[in-house]
PDB file of N, CA and C in Angstrom:
ATOM      1  N   UNK C   1     149.356  96.538 206.096  1.00  0.00           N
ATOM      2  CA  UNK C   1     150.349  95.939 206.960  1.00  0.00           C
ATOM      3  C   UNK C   1     149.922  94.505 207.244  1.00  0.00           C
ATOM      4  N   UNK C   2     150.798  93.583 207.017  1.00  0.00           N
ATOM      5  CA  UNK C   2     150.511  92.182 207.245  1.00  0.00           C
ATOM      6  C   UNK C   2     150.990  91.808 208.642  1.00  0.00           C
ATOM      7  N   UNK C   3     150.073  91.304 209.450  1.00  0.00           N
ATOM      8  CA  UNK C   3     150.419  90.910 210.811  1.00  0.00           C
ATOM      9  C   UNK C   3     149.744  89.603 211.155  1.00  0.00           C
ATOM     10  N   UNK C   4     150.462  88.767 211.885  1.00  0.00           N
ATOM     11  CA  UNK C   4     149.865  87.525 212.347  1.00  0.00           C
ATOM     12  C   UNK C   4     149.062  87.808 213.611  1.00  0.00           C
ATOM     13  N   UNK C   5     148.195  86.879 213.953  1.00  0.00           N
ATOM     14  CA  UNK C   5     147.396  87.033 215.168  1.00  0.00           C
ATOM     15  C   UNK C   5     148.294  87.166 216.388  1.00  0.00           C
ATOM     16  N   UNK C   6     149.387  86.414 216.429  1.00  0.00           N
ATOM     17  CA  UNK C   6     150.289  86.496 217.572  1.00  0.00           C
ATOM     18  C   UNK C   6     150.964  87.870 217.647  1.00  0.00           C
ATOM     19  N   UNK C   7     151.385  88.411 216.502  1.00  0.00           N
ATOM     20  CA  UNK C   7     151.984  89.751 216.479  1.00  0.00           C
ATOM     21  C   UNK C   7     150.978  90.792 216.962  1.00  0.00           C
ATOM     22  N   UNK C   8     149.740  90.648 216.525  1.00  0.00           N
ATOM     23  CA  UNK C   8     148.689  91.576 216.941  1.00  0.00           C
ATOM     24  C   UNK C   8     148.463  91.464 218.443  1.00  0.00           C
ATOM     25  N   UNK C   9     148.425  90.229 218.961  1.00  0.00           N
ATOM     26  CA  UNK C   9     148.230  90.026 220.405  1.00  0.00           C
ATOM     27  C   UNK C   9     149.349  90.706 221.202  1.00  0.00           C
ATOM     28  N   UNK C  10     150.579  90.562 220.756  1.00  0.00           N
ATOM     29  CA  UNK C  10     151.715  91.179 221.444  1.00  0.00           C
ATOM     30  C   UNK C  10     151.579  92.705 221.430  1.00  0.00           C
ATOM     31  N   UNK C  11     151.229  93.259 220.276  1.00  0.00           N
ATOM     32  CA  UNK C  11     151.083  94.710 220.171  1.00  0.00           C
ATOM     33  C   UNK C  11     149.918  95.220 221.028  1.00  0.00           C
ATOM     34  N   UNK C  12     148.776  94.546 220.958  1.00  0.00           N
ATOM     35  CA  UNK C  12     147.600  94.950 221.739  1.00  0.00           C
ATOM     36  C   UNK C  12     147.910  94.882 223.233  1.00  0.00           C
ATOM     37  N   UNK C  13     148.563  93.812 223.654  1.00  0.00           N
ATOM     38  CA  UNK C  13     148.910  93.673 225.070  1.00  0.00           C
ATOM     39  C   UNK C  13     149.836  94.796 225.517  1.00  0.00           C
ATOM     40  N   UNK C  14     150.811  95.139 224.695  1.00  0.00           N
ATOM     41  CA  UNK C  14     151.709  96.242 225.017  1.00  0.00           C
ATOM     42  C   UNK C  14     150.985  97.570 225.077  1.00  0.00           C
ATOM     43  N   UNK C  15     150.073  97.799 224.150  1.00  0.00           N
ATOM     44  CA  UNK C  15     149.299  99.045 224.144  1.00  0.00           C
ATOM     45  C   UNK C  15     148.408  99.130 225.376  1.00  0.00           C
ATOM     46  N   UNK C  16     147.817  98.008 225.763  1.00  0.00           N
ATOM     47  CA  UNK C  16     146.989  97.997 226.972  1.00  0.00           C
ATOM     48  C   UNK C  16     147.833  98.242 228.214  1.00  0.00           C
ATOM     49  N   UNK C  17     148.995  97.621 228.271  1.00  0.00           N
ATOM     50  CA  UNK C  17     149.878  97.817 229.421  1.00  0.00           C
ATOM     51  C   UNK C  17     150.258  99.286 229.557  1.00  0.00           C
ATOM     52  N   UNK C  18     150.535  99.943 228.438  1.00  0.00           N
ATOM     53  CA  UNK C  18     150.877 101.367 228.457  1.00  0.00           C
ATOM     54  C   UNK C  18     149.683 102.213 228.890  1.00  0.00           C
ATOM     55  N   UNK C  19     148.486 101.812 228.495  1.00  0.00           N
ATOM     56  CA  UNK C  19     147.283 102.572 228.840  1.00  0.00           C
ATOM     57  C   UNK C  19     146.916 102.428 230.314  1.00  0.00           C
ATOM     58  N   UNK C  20     147.247 101.290 230.900  1.00  0.00           N
ATOM     59  CA  UNK C  20     146.873 101.027 232.288  1.00  0.00           C
ATOM     60  C   UNK C  20     147.760 101.812 233.262  1.00  0.00           C
ATOM     61  N   UNK C  21     148.998 102.032 232.905  1.00  0.00           N
ATOM     62  CA  UNK C  21     149.954 102.812 233.715  1.00  0.00           C
ATOM     63  C   UNK C  21     150.262 102.192 235.065  1.00  0.00           C
ATOM     64  N   UNK C  22     150.052 100.899 235.200  1.00  0.00           N
ATOM     65  CA  UNK C  22     150.409 100.170 236.412  1.00  0.00           C
ATOM     66  C   UNK C  22     150.642  98.721 235.999  1.00  0.00           C
ATOM     67  N   UNK C  23     151.415  98.001 236.775  1.00  0.00           N
ATOM     68  CA  UNK C  23     151.603  96.589 236.428  1.00  0.00           C
ATOM     69  C   UNK C  23     150.258  95.858 236.435  1.00  0.00           C
ATOM     70  N   UNK C  24     150.002  95.103 235.405  1.00  0.00           N
ATOM     71  CA  UNK C  24     148.750  94.349 235.312  1.00  0.00           C
ATOM     72  C   UNK C  24     149.001  93.085 234.520  1.00  0.00           C
ATOM     73  N   UNK C  25     148.379  92.011 234.955  1.00  0.00           N
ATOM     74  CA  UNK C  25     148.453  90.762 234.212  1.00  0.00           C
ATOM     75  C   UNK C  25     147.380  90.813 233.134  1.00  0.00           C
ATOM     76  N   UNK C  26     147.821  90.791 231.894  1.00  0.00           N
ATOM     77  CA  UNK C  26     146.891  90.913 230.773  1.00  0.00           C
ATOM     78  C   UNK C  26     146.889  89.597 230.009  1.00  0.00           C
ATOM     79  N   UNK C  27     145.744  88.952 230.012  1.00  0.00           N
ATOM     80  CA  UNK C  27     145.561  87.685 229.313  1.00  0.00           C
ATOM     81  C   UNK C  27     144.417  87.833 228.326  1.00  0.00           C
ATOM     82  N   UNK C  28     144.169  86.794 227.563  1.00  0.00           N
ATOM     83  CA  UNK C  28     143.106  86.834 226.570  1.00  0.00           C
ATOM     84  C   UNK C  28     141.737  87.106 227.143  1.00  0.00           C
ATOM     85  N   UNK C  29     141.460  86.556 228.313  1.00  0.00           N
ATOM     86  CA  UNK C  29     140.123  86.734 228.894  1.00  0.00           C
ATOM     87  C   UNK C  29     140.014  87.979 229.779  1.00  0.00           C
ATOM     88  N   UNK C  30     141.105  88.741 229.892  1.00  0.00           N
ATOM     89  CA  UNK C  30     141.073  89.971 230.681  1.00  0.00           C
ATOM     90  C   UNK C  30     140.071  90.943 230.068  1.00  0.00           C
ATOM     91  N   UNK C  31     139.181  91.459 230.915  1.00  0.00           N
ATOM     92  CA  UNK C  31     138.185  92.434 230.449  1.00  0.00           C
ATOM     93  C   UNK C  31     138.811  93.827 230.484  1.00  0.00           C
ATOM     94  N   UNK C  32     138.715  94.512 229.377  1.00  0.00           N
ATOM     95  CA  UNK C  32     139.425  95.779 229.204  1.00  0.00           C
ATOM     96  C   UNK C  32     138.938  96.845 230.181  1.00  0.00           C
ATOM     97  N   UNK C  33     137.649  96.973 230.355  1.00  0.00           N
ATOM     98  CA  UNK C  33     137.112  98.005 231.253  1.00  0.00           C
ATOM     99  C   UNK C  33     137.054  97.503 232.696  1.00  0.00           C
ATOM    100  N   UNK C  34     136.423  96.372 232.912  1.00  0.00           N
ATOM    101  CA  UNK C  34     136.212  95.891 234.273  1.00  0.00           C
ATOM    102  C   UNK C  34     137.506  95.492 234.975  1.00  0.00           C
ATOM    103  N   UNK C  35     138.371  94.757 234.298  1.00  0.00           N
ATOM    104  CA  UNK C  35     139.585  94.259 234.950  1.00  0.00           C
ATOM    105  C   UNK C  35     140.736  95.259 234.926  1.00  0.00           C
ATOM    106  N   UNK C  36     140.858  95.995 233.829  1.00  0.00           N
ATOM    107  CA  UNK C  36     141.982  96.931 233.706  1.00  0.00           C
ATOM    108  C   UNK C  36     141.616  98.348 234.136  1.00  0.00           C
ATOM    109  N   UNK C  37     140.322  98.620 234.251  1.00  0.00           N
ATOM    110  CA  UNK C  37     139.881  99.924 234.742  1.00  0.00           C
ATOM    111  C   UNK C  37     139.999 101.062 233.749  1.00  0.00           C
ATOM    112  N   UNK C  38     140.046 100.754 232.458  1.00  0.00           N
ATOM    113  CA  UNK C  38     140.123 101.829 231.474  1.00  0.00           C
ATOM    114  C   UNK C  38     138.776 102.522 231.357  1.00  0.00           C
ATOM    115  N   UNK C  39     138.806 103.847 231.317  1.00  0.00           N
ATOM    116  CA  UNK C  39     137.564 104.587 231.118  1.00  0.00           C
ATOM    117  C   UNK C  39     137.312 104.741 229.621  1.00  0.00           C
ATOM    118  N   UNK C  40     136.184 105.341 229.274  1.00  0.00           N
ATOM    119  CA  UNK C  40     135.799 105.422 227.856  1.00  0.00           C
ATOM    120  C   UNK C  40     136.808 106.219 227.031  1.00  0.00           C
ATOM    121  N   UNK C  41     137.393 107.251 227.603  1.00  0.00           N
ATOM    122  CA  UNK C  41     138.393 108.039 226.873  1.00  0.00           C
ATOM    123  C   UNK C  41     139.641 107.196 226.598  1.00  0.00           C
ATOM    124  N   UNK C  42     140.087 106.449 227.590  1.00  0.00           N
ATOM    125  CA  UNK C  42     141.260 105.592 227.405  1.00  0.00           C
ATOM    126  C   UNK C  42     140.981 104.510 226.370  1.00  0.00           C
ATOM    127  N   UNK C  43     139.772 103.955 226.375  1.00  0.00           N
ATOM    128  CA  UNK C  43     139.410 102.936 225.387  1.00  0.00           C
ATOM    129  C   UNK C  43     139.428 103.534 223.991  1.00  0.00           C
ATOM    130  N   UNK C  44     138.857 104.715 223.821  1.00  0.00           N
ATOM    131  CA  UNK C  44     138.837 105.345 222.499  1.00  0.00           C
ATOM    132  C   UNK C  44     140.246 105.702 222.039  1.00  0.00           C
ATOM    133  N   UNK C  45     141.093 106.175 222.950  1.00  0.00           N
ATOM    134  CA  UNK C  45     142.488 106.464 222.590  1.00  0.00           C
ATOM    135  C   UNK C  45     143.211 105.196 222.156  1.00  0.00           C
ATOM    136  N   UNK C  46     142.951 104.101 222.860  1.00  0.00           N
ATOM    137  CA  UNK C  46     143.533 102.814 222.496  1.00  0.00           C
ATOM    138  C   UNK C  46     143.068 102.391 221.110  1.00  0.00           C
ATOM    139  N   UNK C  47     141.786 102.507 220.847  1.00  0.00           N
ATOM    140  CA  UNK C  47     141.238 102.110 219.547  1.00  0.00           C
ATOM    141  C   UNK C  47     141.851 102.959 218.425  1.00  0.00           C
ATOM    142  N   UNK C  48     141.967 104.259 218.664  1.00  0.00           N
ATOM    143  CA  UNK C  48     142.542 105.144 217.645  1.00  0.00           C
ATOM    144  C   UNK C  48     144.012 104.795 217.395  1.00  0.00           C
ATOM    145  N   UNK C  49     144.746 104.466 218.448  1.00  0.00           N
ATOM    146  CA  UNK C  49     146.157 104.088 218.284  1.00  0.00           C
ATOM    147  C   UNK C  49     146.274 102.799 217.475  1.00  0.00           C
ATOM    148  N   UNK C  50     145.388 101.832 217.750  1.00  0.00           N
ATOM    149  CA  UNK C  50     145.408 100.578 216.998  1.00  0.00           C
ATOM    150  C   UNK C  50     145.004 100.816 215.549  1.00  0.00           C
ATOM    151  N   UNK C  51     144.017 101.673 215.322  1.00  0.00           N
ATOM    152  CA  UNK C  51     143.609 102.001 213.952  1.00  0.00           C
ATOM    153  C   UNK C  51     144.769 102.620 213.180  1.00  0.00           C
ATOM    154  N   UNK C  52     145.477 103.544 213.815  1.00  0.00           N
ATOM    155  CA  UNK C  52     146.624 104.185 213.163  1.00  0.00           C
ATOM    156  C   UNK C  52     147.733 103.174 212.884  1.00  0.00           C
ATOM    157  N   UNK C  53     148.028 102.343 213.860  1.00  0.00           N
ATOM    158  CA  UNK C  53     149.120 101.382 213.713  1.00  0.00           C
ATOM    159  C   UNK C  53     148.841 100.367 212.607  1.00  0.00           C
ATOM    160  N   UNK C  54     147.609  99.871 212.542  1.00  0.00           N
ATOM    161  CA  UNK C  54     147.264  98.825 211.568  1.00  0.00           C
ATOM    162  C   UNK C  54     146.578  99.369 210.318  1.00  0.00           C
ATOM    163  N   UNK C  55     146.379 100.685 210.264  1.00  0.00           N
ATOM    164  CA  UNK C  55     145.740 101.321 209.113  1.00  0.00           C
ATOM    165  C   UNK C  55     144.382 100.679 208.804  1.00  0.00           C
ATOM    166  N   UNK C  56     143.559 100.573 209.844  1.00  0.00           N
ATOM    167  CA  UNK C  56     142.204 100.043 209.722  1.00  0.00           C
ATOM    168  C   UNK C  56     141.254 101.007 210.435  1.00  0.00           C
ATOM    169  N   UNK C  57     139.977 100.782 210.254  1.00  0.00           N
ATOM    170  CA  UNK C  57     138.962 101.547 210.967  1.00  0.00           C
ATOM    171  C   UNK C  57     138.094 100.564 211.743  1.00  0.00           C
ATOM    172  N   UNK C  58     138.019 100.760 213.049  1.00  0.00           N
ATOM    173  CA  UNK C  58     137.193  99.910 213.892  1.00  0.00           C
ATOM    174  C   UNK C  58     135.844 100.612 214.059  1.00  0.00           C
ATOM    175  N   UNK C  59     134.780 100.070 213.465  1.00  0.00           N
ATOM    176  CA  UNK C  59     133.467 100.713 213.557  1.00  0.00           C
ATOM    177  C   UNK C  59     133.005 100.823 215.014  1.00  0.00           C
ATOM    178  N   UNK C  60     132.309 101.907 215.339  1.00  0.00           N
ATOM    179  CA  UNK C  60     131.869 102.124 216.716  1.00  0.00           C
ATOM    180  C   UNK C  60     130.985 100.997 217.229  1.00  0.00           C
ATOM    181  N   UNK C  61     130.138 100.442 216.363  1.00  0.00           N
ATOM    182  CA  UNK C  61     129.302  99.336 216.830  1.00  0.00           C
ATOM    183  C   UNK C  61     130.148  98.116 217.163  1.00  0.00           C
ATOM    184  N   UNK C  62     131.254  97.970 216.489  1.00  0.00           N
ATOM    185  CA  UNK C  62     132.188  96.862 216.779  1.00  0.00           C
ATOM    186  C   UNK C  62     132.914  97.114 218.094  1.00  0.00           C
ATOM    187  N   UNK C  63     133.256  98.372 218.367  1.00  0.00           N
ATOM    188  CA  UNK C  63     133.925  98.721 219.623  1.00  0.00           C
ATOM    189  C   UNK C  63     133.041  98.321 220.802  1.00  0.00           C
ATOM    190  N   UNK C  64     131.742  98.538 220.681  1.00  0.00           N
ATOM    191  CA  UNK C  64     130.810  98.206 221.758  1.00  0.00           C
ATOM    192  C   UNK C  64     130.783  96.710 222.049  1.00  0.00           C
ATOM    193  N   UNK C  65     131.135  95.886 221.079  1.00  0.00           N
ATOM    194  CA  UNK C  65     131.139  94.425 221.249  1.00  0.00           C
ATOM    195  C   UNK C  65     132.449  93.899 221.832  1.00  0.00           C
ATOM    196  N   UNK C  66     133.454  94.745 221.913  1.00  0.00           N
ATOM    197  CA  UNK C  66     134.772  94.323 222.388  1.00  0.00           C
ATOM    198  C   UNK C  66     134.807  94.444 223.910  1.00  0.00           C
ATOM    199  N   UNK C  67     134.920  93.306 224.579  1.00  0.00           N
ATOM    200  CA  UNK C  67     134.938  93.272 226.038  1.00  0.00           C
ATOM    201  C   UNK C  67     136.294  92.799 226.552  1.00  0.00           C
ATOM    202  N   UNK C  68     136.820  91.748 225.947  1.00  0.00           N
ATOM    203  CA  UNK C  68     138.068  91.150 226.428  1.00  0.00           C
ATOM    204  C   UNK C  68     139.226  91.433 225.467  1.00  0.00           C
ATOM    205  N   UNK C  69     140.404  91.119 225.926  1.00  0.00           N
ATOM    206  CA  UNK C  69     141.594  91.250 225.080  1.00  0.00           C
ATOM    207  C   UNK C  69     141.441  90.359 223.850  1.00  0.00           C
ATOM    208  N   UNK C  70     140.947  89.134 224.040  1.00  0.00           N
ATOM    209  CA  UNK C  70     140.727  88.238 222.900  1.00  0.00           C
ATOM    210  C   UNK C  70     139.770  88.859 221.884  1.00  0.00           C
ATOM    211  N   UNK C  71     138.709  89.512 222.359  1.00  0.00           N
ATOM    212  CA  UNK C  71     137.766  90.176 221.453  1.00  0.00           C
ATOM    213  C   UNK C  71     138.482  91.239 220.617  1.00  0.00           C
ATOM    214  N   UNK C  72     139.342  92.001 221.266  1.00  0.00           N
ATOM    215  CA  UNK C  72     140.060  93.072 220.577  1.00  0.00           C
ATOM    216  C   UNK C  72     141.048  92.500 219.570  1.00  0.00           C
ATOM    217  N   UNK C  73     141.774  91.483 219.952  1.00  0.00           N
ATOM    218  CA  UNK C  73     142.727  90.850 219.034  1.00  0.00           C
ATOM    219  C   UNK C  73     141.983  90.275 217.834  1.00  0.00           C
ATOM    220  N   UNK C  74     140.873  89.616 218.082  1.00  0.00           N
ATOM    221  CA  UNK C  74     140.071  89.026 216.999  1.00  0.00           C
ATOM    222  C   UNK C  74     139.572  90.116 216.041  1.00  0.00           C
ATOM    223  N   UNK C  75     139.091  91.224 216.591  1.00  0.00           N
ATOM    224  CA  UNK C  75     138.572  92.315 215.753  1.00  0.00           C
ATOM    225  C   UNK C  75     139.678  92.905 214.882  1.00  0.00           C
ATOM    226  N   UNK C  76     140.830  93.186 215.476  1.00  0.00           N
ATOM    227  CA  UNK C  76     141.937  93.770 214.713  1.00  0.00           C
ATOM    228  C   UNK C  76     142.427  92.784 213.658  1.00  0.00           C
ATOM    229  N   UNK C  77     142.528  91.506 214.019  1.00  0.00           N
ATOM    230  CA  UNK C  77     142.958  90.488 213.070  1.00  0.00           C
ATOM    231  C   UNK C  77     142.010  90.425 211.870  1.00  0.00           C
ATOM    232  N   UNK C  78     140.714  90.391 212.140  1.00  0.00           N
ATOM    233  CA  UNK C  78     139.735  90.329 211.066  1.00  0.00           C
ATOM    234  C   UNK C  78     139.803  91.571 210.176  1.00  0.00           C
ATOM    235  N   UNK C  79     139.939  92.735 210.796  1.00  0.00           N
ATOM    236  CA  UNK C  79     140.008  93.970 210.011  1.00  0.00           C
ATOM    237  C   UNK C  79     141.276  94.031 209.159  1.00  0.00           C
ATOM    238  N   UNK C  80     142.398  93.572 209.695  1.00  0.00           N
ATOM    239  CA  UNK C  80     143.619  93.601 208.885  1.00  0.00           C
ATOM    240  C   UNK C  80     143.540  92.596 207.750  1.00  0.00           C
ATOM    241  N   UNK C  81     142.890  91.460 207.968  1.00  0.00           N
ATOM    242  CA  UNK C  81     142.723  90.477 206.916  1.00  0.00           C
ATOM    243  C   UNK C  81     141.789  91.006 205.833  1.00  0.00           C
ATOM    244  N   UNK C  82     140.754  91.740 206.235  1.00  0.00           N
ATOM    245  CA  UNK C  82     139.830  92.335 205.264  1.00  0.00           C
ATOM    246  C   UNK C  82     140.527  93.385 204.409  1.00  0.00           C
ATOM    247  N   UNK C  83     141.471  94.109 205.006  1.00  0.00           N
ATOM    248  CA  UNK C  83     142.212  95.134 204.268  1.00  0.00           C
ATOM    249  C   UNK C  83     143.082  94.499 203.192  1.00  0.00           C
ATOM    250  N   UNK C  84     143.583  93.292 203.462  1.00  0.00           N
ATOM    251  CA  UNK C  84     144.451  92.610 202.510  1.00  0.00           C
ATOM    252  C   UNK C  84     143.646  91.951 201.387  1.00  0.00           C
ATOM    253  N   UNK C  85     142.381  91.673 201.661  1.00  0.00           N
ATOM    254  CA  UNK C  85     141.557  90.963 200.665  1.00  0.00           C
ATOM    255  C   UNK C  85     141.182  91.855 199.500  1.00  0.00           C
TER     256      UNK C  85
END
């Protein structure tokens, strides 16, 4: 699936908004756990949903490095670009 960084950002933001279940301002520097309050199960469900949607695999060591929305968008963008290469 070919997606631009902006398309990925829109999708990730929507997925995070759905996971939070309350109105939240989600920006690039928003921290997924600390600011949005997602627990480890919610984070893993989010990662699995993104993997399914973009047909990529996010390695667990990479998940541990993802702190902000920008980190997540960057990781998904890089993985989708690697899939196309």
